[in-house]
Short mmCIF file of N, CA, C and O in Angstrom, two decimals:
data_model
loop_
_atom_site.label_atom_id
_atom_site.label_comp_id
_atom_site.label_asym_id
_atom_site.label_seq_id
_atom_site.Cartn_x
_atom_site.Cartn_y
_atom_site.Cartn_z
N UNK A 1 28.32 8.26 5.52
CA UNK A 1 27.80 7.06 6.16
C UNK A 1 26.94 6.30 5.16
O UNK A 1 26.11 6.88 4.48
N UNK A 2 27.13 5.01 5.09
CA UNK A 2 26.38 4.17 4.15
C UNK A 2 24.99 3.86 4.70
O UNK A 2 24.81 3.58 5.87
N UNK A 3 24.00 3.95 3.82
CA UNK A 3 22.61 3.69 4.19
C UNK A 3 22.36 2.19 4.20
O UNK A 3 22.82 1.47 3.33
N UNK A 4 21.59 1.72 5.19
CA UNK A 4 21.29 0.30 5.29
C UNK A 4 20.16 -0.06 4.34
O UNK A 4 19.27 0.73 4.10
N UNK A 5 20.22 -1.28 3.81
CA UNK A 5 19.16 -1.79 2.94
C UNK A 5 18.17 -2.54 3.81
O UNK A 5 18.39 -3.70 4.15
N UNK A 6 17.09 -1.87 4.19
CA UNK A 6 16.08 -2.46 5.06
C UNK A 6 14.96 -3.03 4.22
O UNK A 6 14.47 -2.37 3.31
N UNK A 7 14.54 -4.24 4.54
CA UNK A 7 13.51 -4.94 3.79
C UNK A 7 12.32 -5.25 4.69
O UNK A 7 12.45 -5.32 5.90
N UNK A 8 11.16 -5.48 4.07
CA UNK A 8 9.98 -5.92 4.80
C UNK A 8 10.33 -7.22 5.52
O UNK A 8 10.94 -8.12 4.95
N UNK A 9 9.97 -7.30 6.80
CA UNK A 9 10.28 -8.48 7.61
C UNK A 9 11.51 -8.32 8.48
O UNK A 9 11.71 -9.10 9.41
N UNK A 10 12.33 -7.31 8.21
CA UNK A 10 13.52 -7.07 9.02
C UNK A 10 13.14 -6.56 10.40
O UNK A 10 12.14 -5.87 10.57
N UNK A 11 13.95 -6.90 11.38
CA UNK A 11 13.80 -6.35 12.73
C UNK A 11 14.70 -5.13 12.80
O UNK A 11 15.89 -5.20 12.44
N UNK A 12 14.14 -4.00 13.26
CA UNK A 12 14.88 -2.74 13.31
C UNK A 12 14.67 -2.06 14.65
O UNK A 12 13.79 -2.44 15.43
N UNK A 13 15.49 -1.06 14.91
CA UNK A 13 15.40 -0.23 16.10
C UNK A 13 15.60 1.21 15.67
O UNK A 13 16.27 1.49 14.67
N UNK A 14 15.04 2.15 16.43
CA UNK A 14 15.37 3.55 16.23
C UNK A 14 16.81 3.76 16.68
O UNK A 14 17.23 3.20 17.70
N UNK A 15 17.55 4.58 15.97
CA UNK A 15 18.94 4.85 16.35
C UNK A 15 19.02 5.49 17.72
O UNK A 15 20.00 5.33 18.44
N UNK A 16 17.96 6.21 18.12
CA UNK A 16 17.94 6.89 19.41
C UNK A 16 17.49 5.97 20.54
O UNK A 16 17.50 6.38 21.70
N UNK A 17 17.11 4.75 20.21
CA UNK A 17 16.66 3.78 21.20
C UNK A 17 15.18 3.49 21.07
O UNK A 17 14.38 4.40 20.90
N UNK A 18 14.82 2.22 21.12
CA UNK A 18 13.42 1.80 20.98
C UNK A 18 13.33 0.31 21.25
O UNK A 18 14.34 -0.39 21.30
N UNK A 19 12.10 -0.19 21.39
CA UNK A 19 11.93 -1.65 21.41
C UNK A 19 12.22 -2.18 20.01
O UNK A 19 12.26 -1.41 19.03
N UNK A 20 12.43 -3.47 19.89
CA UNK A 20 12.60 -4.05 18.56
C UNK A 20 11.29 -3.92 17.80
O UNK A 20 10.21 -4.05 18.37
N UNK A 21 11.39 -3.62 16.50
CA UNK A 21 10.21 -3.41 15.67
C UNK A 21 10.38 -4.23 14.39
O UNK A 21 11.50 -4.43 13.93
N UNK A 22 9.29 -4.68 13.81
CA UNK A 22 9.32 -5.42 12.56
C UNK A 22 8.80 -4.53 11.44
O UNK A 22 7.74 -3.93 11.57
N UNK A 23 9.56 -4.45 10.34
CA UNK A 23 9.15 -3.66 9.19
C UNK A 23 8.05 -4.42 8.46
O UNK A 23 8.21 -5.58 8.10
N UNK A 24 6.93 -3.75 8.24
CA UNK A 24 5.76 -4.37 7.62
C UNK A 24 5.49 -3.84 6.21
O UNK A 24 4.81 -4.49 5.44
N UNK A 25 5.99 -2.66 5.89
CA UNK A 25 5.72 -2.09 4.57
C UNK A 25 6.31 -0.70 4.44
O UNK A 25 7.09 -0.25 5.28
N UNK A 26 5.92 -0.04 3.35
CA UNK A 26 6.41 1.28 3.04
C UNK A 26 5.25 2.26 2.98
O UNK A 26 4.11 1.87 2.75
N UNK A 27 5.55 3.55 3.15
CA UNK A 27 4.53 4.58 3.00
C UNK A 27 4.09 4.62 1.55
O UNK A 27 4.89 4.40 0.64
N UNK A 28 2.82 4.88 1.29
CA UNK A 28 2.27 4.85 -0.07
C UNK A 28 2.92 5.87 -0.99
O UNK A 28 3.09 5.61 -2.18
N UNK A 29 3.30 7.04 -0.47
CA UNK A 29 3.85 8.09 -1.33
C UNK A 29 5.35 8.29 -1.19
O UNK A 29 5.94 8.99 -1.99
N UNK A 30 5.96 7.71 -0.16
CA UNK A 30 7.39 7.88 0.04
C UNK A 30 8.03 6.57 0.47
O UNK A 30 7.78 6.08 1.56
N UNK A 31 8.85 6.02 -0.38
CA UNK A 31 9.54 4.75 -0.07
C UNK A 31 10.62 4.94 1.00
O UNK A 31 11.22 3.98 1.44
N UNK A 32 10.88 6.19 1.42
CA UNK A 32 11.87 6.44 2.46
C UNK A 32 11.30 6.27 3.86
O UNK A 32 12.01 6.38 4.83
N UNK A 33 9.98 6.00 3.95
CA UNK A 33 9.34 5.80 5.24
C UNK A 33 8.86 4.36 5.34
O UNK A 33 8.16 3.87 4.47
N UNK A 34 9.26 3.70 6.44
CA UNK A 34 8.89 2.31 6.68
C UNK A 34 7.82 2.23 7.75
O UNK A 34 7.89 2.95 8.75
N UNK A 35 6.83 1.35 7.56
CA UNK A 35 5.85 1.09 8.60
C UNK A 35 6.39 -0.02 9.48
O UNK A 35 6.74 -1.10 9.01
N UNK A 36 6.47 0.26 10.78
CA UNK A 36 7.04 -0.68 11.74
C UNK A 36 6.00 -1.03 12.80
O UNK A 36 5.21 -0.19 13.20
N UNK A 37 6.03 -2.28 13.26
CA UNK A 37 5.16 -2.77 14.32
C UNK A 37 6.01 -3.18 15.51
O UNK A 37 7.11 -3.71 15.35
N UNK A 38 5.47 -2.95 16.71
CA UNK A 38 6.11 -3.41 17.95
C UNK A 38 5.02 -3.54 19.00
O UNK A 38 3.87 -3.20 18.77
N UNK A 39 5.39 -4.06 20.15
CA UNK A 39 4.46 -4.21 21.27
C UNK A 39 4.79 -3.19 22.34
O UNK A 39 5.96 -3.06 22.73
N UNK A 40 3.77 -2.47 22.83
CA UNK A 40 3.99 -1.48 23.88
C UNK A 40 4.06 -2.16 25.24
O UNK A 40 3.98 -3.38 25.34
N UNK A 41 4.18 -1.35 26.30
CA UNK A 41 4.32 -1.91 27.65
C UNK A 41 3.13 -2.74 28.10
O UNK A 41 3.25 -3.62 28.95
N UNK A 42 1.95 -2.45 27.53
CA UNK A 42 0.75 -3.22 27.87
C UNK A 42 0.60 -4.48 27.03
O UNK A 42 -0.35 -5.24 27.19
N UNK A 43 1.52 -4.69 26.10
CA UNK A 43 1.47 -5.88 25.24
C UNK A 43 0.59 -5.71 24.01
O UNK A 43 0.31 -6.68 23.32
N UNK A 44 0.18 -4.47 23.72
CA UNK A 44 -0.64 -4.20 22.54
C UNK A 44 0.24 -3.89 21.33
O UNK A 44 1.26 -3.20 21.46
N UNK A 45 -0.16 -4.38 20.16
CA UNK A 45 0.57 -4.09 18.93
C UNK A 45 0.36 -2.63 18.54
O UNK A 45 -0.75 -2.10 18.61
N UNK A 46 1.45 -1.97 18.15
CA UNK A 46 1.43 -0.57 17.75
C UNK A 46 2.17 -0.47 16.42
O UNK A 46 3.12 -1.22 16.17
N UNK A 47 1.76 0.47 15.56
CA UNK A 47 2.49 0.68 14.31
C UNK A 47 2.66 2.17 14.05
O UNK A 47 1.85 2.98 14.50
N UNK A 48 3.72 2.50 13.35
CA UNK A 48 4.01 3.89 13.00
C UNK A 48 4.99 3.89 11.83
O UNK A 48 5.68 2.91 11.59
N UNK A 49 5.01 5.00 11.08
CA UNK A 49 5.96 5.17 9.99
C UNK A 49 7.19 5.89 10.50
O UNK A 49 7.08 6.86 11.26
N UNK A 50 8.38 5.43 10.07
CA UNK A 50 9.63 6.06 10.44
C UNK A 50 10.50 6.26 9.20
O UNK A 50 10.55 5.40 8.31
N UNK A 51 11.19 7.39 9.16
CA UNK A 51 12.14 7.66 8.09
C UNK A 51 13.27 6.64 8.18
O UNK A 51 13.75 6.34 9.27
N UNK A 52 13.70 6.13 7.04
CA UNK A 52 14.74 5.10 7.03
C UNK A 52 16.03 5.58 7.67
O UNK A 52 16.80 4.79 8.21
N UNK A 53 16.30 6.89 7.65
CA UNK A 53 17.52 7.40 8.24
C UNK A 53 17.51 7.32 9.76
O UNK A 53 18.55 7.41 10.40
N UNK A 54 16.33 7.14 10.36
CA UNK A 54 16.23 7.04 11.82
C UNK A 54 16.29 5.60 12.31
O UNK A 54 16.29 5.36 13.51
N UNK A 55 16.36 4.63 11.38
CA UNK A 55 16.32 3.21 11.73
C UNK A 55 17.67 2.53 11.56
O UNK A 55 18.48 2.94 10.73
N UNK A 56 17.89 1.48 12.34
CA UNK A 56 19.08 0.65 12.20
C UNK A 56 18.69 -0.81 12.38
O UNK A 56 17.71 -1.12 13.06
N UNK A 57 19.47 -1.69 11.77
CA UNK A 57 19.26 -3.13 11.97
C UNK A 57 20.20 -3.66 13.04
O UNK A 57 20.17 -4.84 13.37
N UNK A 58 21.03 -2.79 13.59
CA UNK A 58 21.97 -3.18 14.66
C UNK A 58 21.32 -2.99 16.01
O UNK A 58 20.85 -1.90 16.33
N UNK A 59 21.33 -4.02 16.81
CA UNK A 59 20.74 -3.97 18.15
C UNK A 59 21.75 -3.41 19.14
O UNK A 59 22.25 -4.09 20.00
N UNK A 60 22.06 -2.12 18.99
CA UNK A 60 23.02 -1.49 19.88
C UNK A 60 22.38 -0.29 20.58
O UNK A 60 23.05 0.67 20.91
N UNK A 61 21.07 -0.37 20.79
CA UNK A 61 20.33 0.75 21.36
C UNK A 61 19.84 0.42 22.76
O UNK A 61 20.11 -0.65 23.29
N UNK A 62 19.10 1.33 23.33
CA UNK A 62 18.53 1.12 24.66
C UNK A 62 17.59 -0.06 24.67
O UNK A 62 16.92 -0.35 23.69
N UNK A 63 17.50 -0.75 25.79
CA UNK A 63 16.63 -1.91 25.92
C UNK A 63 15.34 -1.51 26.63
O UNK A 63 15.35 -0.75 27.59
N UNK A 64 14.24 -2.03 26.13
CA UNK A 64 12.93 -1.82 26.74
C UNK A 64 12.35 -3.19 27.05
O UNK A 64 12.63 -4.16 26.38
N UNK A 65 11.52 -3.26 28.07
CA UNK A 65 10.90 -4.54 28.40
C UNK A 65 9.38 -4.38 28.45
O UNK A 65 8.87 -3.31 28.77
N UNK A 66 8.69 -5.45 28.18
CA UNK A 66 7.23 -5.48 28.24
C UNK A 66 6.85 -6.17 29.54
O UNK A 66 7.33 -7.26 29.85
N UNK A 67 5.98 -5.52 30.32
CA UNK A 67 5.55 -6.09 31.59
C UNK A 67 4.55 -7.20 31.34
O UNK A 67 3.69 -7.10 30.47
N UNK A 68 4.66 -8.24 32.12
CA UNK A 68 3.71 -9.34 32.05
C UNK A 68 2.43 -8.91 32.76
O UNK A 68 2.46 -8.50 33.92
N UNK A 69 1.30 -8.96 32.07
CA UNK A 69 0.03 -8.51 32.65
C UNK A 69 -0.32 -9.26 33.93
O UNK A 69 -0.87 -8.69 34.85
N UNK A 70 0.00 -10.52 34.02
CA UNK A 70 -0.36 -11.32 35.20
C UNK A 70 0.43 -10.87 36.43
O UNK A 70 -0.01 -11.04 37.54
N UNK A 71 1.60 -10.25 36.22
CA UNK A 71 2.40 -9.77 37.36
C UNK A 71 1.75 -8.56 38.01
O UNK A 71 1.99 -8.28 39.17
N UNK A 72 0.94 -7.81 37.24
CA UNK A 72 0.34 -6.59 37.76
C UNK A 72 -0.99 -6.84 38.47
O UNK A 72 -1.60 -5.93 38.98
N UNK A 73 -1.46 -8.06 38.51
CA UNK A 73 -2.76 -8.36 39.11
C UNK A 73 -2.61 -8.94 40.49
O UNK A 73 -1.67 -9.43 40.92
#
């Protein structure tokens, strides 16, 4: 299987399913890990490092939605 060339600024998803995430950078000691940002269900920005083999640029994964805070009040 050919590895994807993921760049800073790309929108990616976990192959196992995730919200859309934006690549922001690389791990300091391993270029195989990308730092990704996304918004959780509460609308807060979250970031984490993921191995490039677990990421895809194809939006063929599970869909997640963010709840509107005003709907819960």
